[in-house]
PDB file of C-alpha atoms in Angstrom:
ATOM      1  CA  MET A   1     202.895 139.777  77.805  1.00 68.00           C
ATOM      2  CA  THR A   2     200.749 142.923  77.968  1.00 69.00           C
ATOM      3  CA  PRO A   3     199.564 144.193  74.585  1.00 69.00           C
ATOM      4  CA  THR A   4     200.914 147.571  73.555  1.00 65.00           C
ATOM      5  CA  PRO A   5     198.149 150.186  73.654  1.00 65.00           C
ATOM      6  CA  PRO A   6     197.447 151.946  70.373  1.00 63.00           C
ATOM      7  CA  PRO A   7     199.118 155.331  69.962  1.00 64.00           C
ATOM      8  CA  PRO A   8     196.954 158.289  70.948  1.00 81.00           C
ATOM      9  CA  VAL A   9     194.882 159.783  68.144  1.00 92.00           C
ATOM     10  CA  PRO A  10     195.679 163.474  67.629  1.00 95.00           C
ATOM     11  CA  SER A  11     192.729 165.833  67.992  1.00 96.00           C
ATOM     12  CA  VAL A  12     192.428 168.912  65.781  1.00 97.00           C
ATOM     13  CA  LEU A  13     190.043 171.844  66.159  1.00 96.00           C
ATOM     14  CA  PHE A  14     189.467 174.210  63.214  1.00 96.00           C
ATOM     15  CA  VAL A  15     188.157 177.665  64.135  1.00 93.00           C
ATOM     16  CA  CYS A  16     186.929 180.552  62.005  1.00 90.00           C
ATOM     17  CA  VAL A  17     184.456 183.314  62.762  1.00 89.00           C
ATOM     18  CA  HIS A  18     181.262 181.828  61.322  1.00 92.00           C
ATOM     19  CA  ASN A  19     182.169 178.092  61.096  1.00 95.00           C
ATOM     20  CA  ALA A  20     180.426 178.250  57.732  1.00 95.00           C
ATOM     21  CA  GLY A  21     183.317 178.070  55.276  1.00 95.00           C
ATOM     22  CA  ARG A  22     187.026 177.540  55.876  1.00 96.00           C
ATOM     23  CA  SER A  23     186.762 175.590  59.129  1.00 96.00           C
ATOM     24  CA  GLN A  24     183.997 173.380  57.709  1.00 97.00           C
ATOM     25  CA  MET A  25     186.104 172.603  54.630  1.00 98.00           C
ATOM     26  CA  ALA A  26     189.194 171.887  56.734  1.00 98.00           C
ATOM     27  CA  ALA A  27     187.309 169.593  59.102  1.00 98.00           C
ATOM     28  CA  ALA A  28     185.744 167.692  56.200  1.00 98.00           C
ATOM     29  CA  PHE A  29     189.088 167.239  54.439  1.00 98.00           C
ATOM     30  CA  LEU A  30     190.799 166.117  57.648  1.00 98.00           C
ATOM     31  CA  ALA A  31     188.048 163.606  58.414  1.00 97.00           C
ATOM     32  CA  ARG A  32     188.165 162.270  54.860  1.00 97.00           C
ATOM     33  CA  LEU A  33     191.951 162.074  54.587  1.00 97.00           C
ATOM     34  CA  GLY A  34     192.740 161.115  58.177  1.00 96.00           C
ATOM     35  CA  GLY A  35     189.853 158.755  58.864  1.00 94.00           C
ATOM     36  CA  ASP A  36     189.841 157.256  62.343  1.00 94.00           C
ATOM     37  CA  ARG A  37     193.520 158.134  62.823  1.00 95.00           C
ATOM     38  CA  VAL A  38     192.631 161.693  63.793  1.00 97.00           C
ATOM     39  CA  GLU A  39     189.835 163.329  65.795  1.00 97.00           C
ATOM     40  CA  VAL A  40     188.255 166.342  64.105  1.00 97.00           C
ATOM     41  CA  ARG A  41     186.287 169.308  65.454  1.00 96.00           C
ATOM     42  CA  SER A  42     185.292 172.669  64.022  1.00 96.00           C
ATOM     43  CA  ALA A  43     183.679 175.720  65.558  1.00 94.00           C
ATOM     44  CA  GLY A  44     183.159 179.431  65.144  1.00 93.00           C
ATOM     45  CA  SER A  45     183.522 182.414  67.438  1.00 88.00           C
ATOM     46  CA  ALA A  46     180.235 183.823  66.023  1.00 90.00           C
ATOM     47  CA  PRO A  47     178.616 180.889  64.170  1.00 94.00           C
ATOM     48  CA  ALA A  48     176.371 181.489  61.171  1.00 95.00           C
ATOM     49  CA  ASP A  49     172.959 179.893  60.794  1.00 96.00           C
ATOM     50  CA  ALA A  50     174.110 177.566  58.002  1.00 96.00           C
ATOM     51  CA  VAL A  51     177.158 176.501  56.034  1.00 97.00           C
ATOM     52  CA  ASN A  52     177.863 178.829  53.106  1.00 97.00           C
ATOM     53  CA  PRO A  53     176.018 177.427  50.041  1.00 97.00           C
ATOM     54  CA  ALA A  54     178.975 178.201  47.743  1.00 97.00           C
ATOM     55  CA  VAL A  55     181.208 176.178  50.094  1.00 98.00           C
ATOM     56  CA  VAL A  56     178.726 173.294  50.050  1.00 98.00           C
ATOM     57  CA  ALA A  57     178.714 173.411  46.221  1.00 98.00           C
ATOM     58  CA  ALA A  58     182.514 173.636  45.906  1.00 98.00           C
ATOM     59  CA  MET A  59     183.032 170.724  48.297  1.00 98.00           C
ATOM     60  CA  ALA A  60     180.414 168.638  46.460  1.00 98.00           C
ATOM     61  CA  GLU A  61     182.544 169.043  43.319  1.00 98.00           C
ATOM     62  CA  VAL A  62     185.306 167.043  45.056  1.00 97.00           C
ATOM     63  CA  GLY A  63     182.949 164.456  46.515  1.00 97.00           C
ATOM     64  CA  VAL A  64     182.529 165.914  50.012  1.00 97.00           C
ATOM     65  CA  ASP A  65     178.964 166.463  51.228  1.00 96.00           C
ATOM     66  CA  LEU A  66     178.600 169.341  53.694  1.00 97.00           C
ATOM     67  CA  ALA A  67     174.856 169.798  53.160  1.00 94.00           C
ATOM     68  CA  ALA A  68     173.924 168.321  56.553  1.00 95.00           C
ATOM     69  CA  GLU A  69     176.620 170.174  58.533  1.00 96.00           C
ATOM     70  CA  THR A  70     175.708 173.017  60.862  1.00 96.00           C
ATOM     71  CA  PRO A  71     177.957 175.723  62.303  1.00 97.00           C
ATOM     72  CA  LYS A  72     178.909 175.144  65.941  1.00 96.00           C
ATOM     73  CA  VAL A  73     179.858 177.622  68.645  1.00 95.00           C
ATOM     74  CA  LEU A  74     183.430 177.683  69.905  1.00 92.00           C
ATOM     75  CA  THR A  75     183.661 176.418  73.482  1.00 92.00           C
ATOM     76  CA  THR A  76     186.482 176.382  75.975  1.00 90.00           C
ATOM     77  CA  GLU A  77     186.031 172.602  76.235  1.00 93.00           C
ATOM     78  CA  ALA A  78     186.591 172.113  72.496  1.00 93.00           C
ATOM     79  CA  VAL A  79     189.908 173.965  72.758  1.00 91.00           C
ATOM     80  CA  ARG A  80     190.930 172.182  75.949  1.00 91.00           C
ATOM     81  CA  ASP A  81     190.145 168.768  74.407  1.00 93.00           C
ATOM     82  CA  SER A  82     192.200 169.405  71.241  1.00 94.00           C
ATOM     83  CA  ASP A  83     195.906 168.849  70.670  1.00 94.00           C
ATOM     84  CA  VAL A  84     196.101 171.249  67.725  1.00 95.00           C
ATOM     85  CA  VAL A  85     193.984 174.384  67.283  1.00 94.00           C
ATOM     86  CA  VAL A  86     193.964 175.873  63.783  1.00 95.00           C
ATOM     87  CA  THR A  87     192.557 179.381  63.517  1.00 92.00           C
ATOM     88  CA  MET A  88     191.501 181.026  60.267  1.00 91.00           C
ATOM     89  CA  GLY A  89     190.738 184.678  60.722  1.00 77.00           C
ATOM     90  CA  CYS A  90     189.142 184.615  64.173  1.00 68.00           C
ATOM     91  CA  GLY A  91     191.849 186.706  65.811  1.00 62.00           C
ATOM     92  CA  ASP A  92     191.930 186.604  69.591  1.00 63.00           C
ATOM     93  CA  ALA A  93     188.507 184.973  70.017  1.00 65.00           C
ATOM     94  CA  CYS A  94     190.080 181.566  70.629  1.00 70.00           C
ATOM     95  CA  PRO A  95     190.957 180.735  74.247  1.00 72.00           C
ATOM     96  CA  TYR A  96     194.603 179.945  74.902  1.00 76.00           C
ATOM     97  CA  PHE A  97     195.724 176.898  76.863  1.00 79.00           C
ATOM     98  CA  PRO A  98     199.405 176.188  77.518  1.00 81.00           C
ATOM     99  CA  GLY A  99     200.625 172.970  75.939  1.00 82.00           C
ATOM    100  CA  LYS A 100     198.350 173.200  72.914  1.00 88.00           C
ATOM    101  CA  ARG A 101     199.743 173.672  69.454  1.00 92.00           C
ATOM    102  CA  TYR A 102     198.224 176.718  67.757  1.00 91.00           C
ATOM    103  CA  LEU A 103     198.419 177.354  64.018  1.00 93.00           C
ATOM    104  CA  ASP A 104     196.971 180.291  62.108  1.00 92.00           C
ATOM    105  CA  TRP A 105     196.197 179.675  58.453  1.00 94.00           C
ATOM    106  CA  THR A 106     195.829 182.804  56.343  1.00 92.00           C
ATOM    107  CA  LEU A 107     193.081 181.997  53.865  1.00 93.00           C
ATOM    108  CA  ASP A 108     190.595 184.186  52.027  1.00 92.00           C
ATOM    109  CA  ASP A 109     187.133 184.234  53.567  1.00 92.00           C
ATOM    110  CA  PRO A 110     184.534 182.666  51.255  1.00 93.00           C
ATOM    111  CA  VAL A 111     181.671 184.729  52.722  1.00 91.00           C
ATOM    112  CA  GLY A 112     179.746 186.449  49.944  1.00 93.00           C
ATOM    113  CA  GLN A 113     181.758 184.671  47.243  1.00 94.00           C
ATOM    114  CA  GLY A 114     180.482 182.473  44.425  1.00 96.00           C
ATOM    115  CA  VAL A 115     181.652 178.923  43.737  1.00 97.00           C
ATOM    116  CA  GLU A 116     184.305 180.158  41.293  1.00 97.00           C
ATOM    117  CA  ALA A 117     185.973 182.185  44.053  1.00 97.00           C
ATOM    118  CA  VAL A 118     185.577 179.415  46.634  1.00 97.00           C
ATOM    119  CA  ARG A 119     187.367 176.744  44.544  1.00 98.00           C
ATOM    120  CA  PRO A 120     190.890 178.159  45.062  1.00 98.00           C
ATOM    121  CA  ILE A 121     190.160 178.601  48.794  1.00 97.00           C
ATOM    122  CA  ARG A 122     188.973 174.971  48.950  1.00 98.00           C
ATOM    123  CA  ASP A 123     192.133 173.787  47.200  1.00 98.00           C
ATOM    124  CA  ALA A 124     194.353 175.824  49.555  1.00 97.00           C
ATOM    125  CA  VAL A 125     192.517 174.373  52.570  1.00 98.00           C
ATOM    126  CA  GLU A 126     193.120 170.844  51.272  1.00 98.00           C
ATOM    127  CA  ARG A 127     196.858 171.556  50.814  1.00 97.00           C
ATOM    128  CA  HIS A 128     197.082 172.888  54.385  1.00 98.00           C
ATOM    129  CA  VAL A 129     195.242 169.825  55.721  1.00 98.00           C
ATOM    130  CA  ARG A 130     197.556 167.447  53.846  1.00 97.00           C
ATOM    131  CA  ASP A 131     200.581 169.284  55.265  1.00 97.00           C
ATOM    132  CA  LEU A 132     199.107 169.097  58.772  1.00 97.00           C
ATOM    133  CA  LEU A 133     198.532 165.352  58.439  1.00 97.00           C
ATOM    134  CA  ALA A 134     202.174 164.915  57.411  1.00 95.00           C
ATOM    135  CA  GLU A 135     203.302 166.976  60.433  1.00 95.00           C
ATOM    136  CA  LEU A 136     201.156 164.775  62.692  1.00 95.00           C
ATOM    137  CA  GLY A 137     202.668 161.637  61.169  1.00 93.00           C
ATOM    138  CA  VAL A 138     199.310 160.499  59.790  1.00 93.00           C
ATOM    139  CA  GLU A 139     199.363 159.180  56.232  1.00 91.00           C
ATOM    140  CA  ALA A 140     196.611 160.721  54.116  1.00 91.00           C
ATOM    141  CA  ARG A 141     194.135 158.278  52.629  1.00 87.00           C
ATOM    142  CA  ALA A 142     193.832 158.291  48.850  1.00 74.00           C
TER     143      ALA A 142
END
């Protein structure tokens, strides 16, 4: 009897303009909550030099370390290799491929904001990520 192959792992790409805030938070939450049951990427259409320090601080408050992360440039390959592409304020900068699932999350941009303003954005990102995991049929880790 041939063993049944494992089900494919869904791949998700989070895209925002600078890849320094919302997409970094979303990718970190998805990696933490989805573990090895989901593949995670993030990128920006015009990446910043570093992740927003207020985002790093707000994520540290919930036990997620983004200090070593760096913004990445959005590539056609990253979109092509993803099953789900989640955009957050990058408009039409994301290439379109038929057969991909595209979502657009309307979230405030944390650029120029302090930690107090980033906390509600962080919490909204986590809610969206948990909903996405449920839609993908992946149980969130505690």
